[in-house]
Amino acid sequence: MTTLEELALRFPGWAIWRSRTDSGAGDWYATRRAYRISQAEIDAGVCMTVTATTLEALGRVLTEQADRQAIATPSR
């Protein structure tokens, strides 16, 4: 099981939080901190904010984002 602390350590460039709904906890979100994505990154599917229904799923989304970013900006 993935914890919030583990994700925060693996992805320090992201602010991670959980939304609230009228019935309790909602989805998980992550937003990039102090980073402006380029057009090449946008074209490759890199996002400023991502969401998932579980913390484990958010970890997979963040890993996918890192992979997309590496492909879009290999020299960065």
Short mmCIF file of C-alpha atoms in Angstrom, two decimals:
data_model
loop_
_atom_site.label_atom_id
_atom_site.label_comp_id
_atom_site.label_asym_id
_atom_site.label_seq_id
_atom_site.Cartn_x
_atom_site.Cartn_y
_atom_site.Cartn_z
CA MET A 1 0.00 0.00 0.00
CA THR A 2 1.29 3.42 -0.94
CA THR A 3 1.25 6.19 1.66
CA LEU A 4 1.08 9.92 1.15
CA GLU A 5 4.53 10.27 2.70
CA GLU A 6 6.00 7.77 0.22
CA LEU A 7 4.55 9.64 -2.75
CA ALA A 8 5.76 12.98 -1.39
CA LEU A 9 9.29 11.58 -1.14
CA ARG A 10 9.19 9.97 -4.61
CA PHE A 11 7.72 13.08 -6.28
CA PRO A 12 9.03 16.16 -4.44
CA GLY A 13 8.09 18.50 -7.29
CA TRP A 14 4.40 17.84 -6.73
CA ALA A 15 1.95 19.11 -4.11
CA ILE A 16 -0.37 16.21 -3.25
CA TRP A 17 -3.73 16.47 -1.52
CA ARG A 18 -7.13 14.87 -1.19
CA SER A 19 -10.36 16.69 -1.93
CA ARG A 20 -13.41 16.69 0.30
CA THR A 21 -17.01 16.06 -0.67
CA ASP A 22 -20.26 16.40 1.23
CA SER A 23 -20.02 12.70 2.07
CA GLY A 24 -16.34 12.69 3.12
CA ALA A 25 -13.00 12.21 1.43
CA GLY A 26 -12.83 12.65 -2.33
CA ASP A 27 -10.28 12.05 -5.05
CA TRP A 28 -6.51 12.53 -4.81
CA TYR A 29 -4.83 15.39 -6.71
CA ALA A 30 -1.28 16.44 -7.47
CA THR A 31 -0.11 19.77 -8.89
CA ARG A 32 3.40 20.62 -10.02
CA ARG A 33 5.25 23.11 -7.83
CA ALA A 34 7.06 26.07 -9.39
CA TYR A 35 7.31 24.50 -12.82
CA ARG A 36 6.09 25.75 -16.17
CA ILE A 37 5.54 23.03 -18.75
CA SER A 38 6.66 23.63 -22.33
CA GLN A 39 4.61 23.17 -25.47
CA ALA A 40 6.58 20.01 -26.24
CA GLU A 41 5.61 18.63 -22.84
CA ILE A 42 1.96 19.56 -23.36
CA ASP A 43 2.05 17.80 -26.73
CA ALA A 44 3.48 14.70 -24.98
CA GLY A 45 0.64 14.66 -22.44
CA VAL A 46 2.49 16.26 -19.53
CA CYS A 47 0.00 17.93 -17.15
CA MET A 48 0.24 20.57 -14.46
CA THR A 49 -2.42 18.85 -12.32
CA VAL A 50 -3.49 15.20 -12.26
CA THR A 51 -6.14 13.28 -10.36
CA ALA A 52 -6.93 9.71 -9.34
CA THR A 53 -9.48 7.97 -7.15
CA THR A 54 -6.89 6.19 -4.97
CA LEU A 55 -3.43 7.03 -3.70
CA GLU A 56 -2.01 3.96 -5.47
CA ALA A 57 -3.55 5.11 -8.75
CA LEU A 58 -2.13 8.60 -8.22
CA GLY A 59 1.32 7.06 -7.83
CA ARG A 60 0.89 5.35 -11.21
CA VAL A 61 -0.26 8.61 -12.81
CA LEU A 62 2.74 10.49 -11.39
CA THR A 63 5.10 7.80 -12.66
CA GLU A 64 3.49 8.09 -16.09
CA GLN A 65 3.90 11.87 -15.96
CA ALA A 66 7.61 11.48 -15.17
CA ASP A 67 7.99 9.12 -18.12
CA ARG A 68 6.15 11.51 -20.47
CA GLN A 69 8.26 14.43 -19.28
CA ALA A 70 11.49 12.48 -19.82
CA ILE A 71 10.48 11.69 -23.39
CA ALA A 72 9.39 15.24 -24.16
CA THR A 73 12.46 16.94 -22.65
CA PRO A 74 15.39 14.52 -22.72
CA SER A 75 17.97 17.27 -22.09
CA ARG A 76 16.24 18.73 -19.03
#
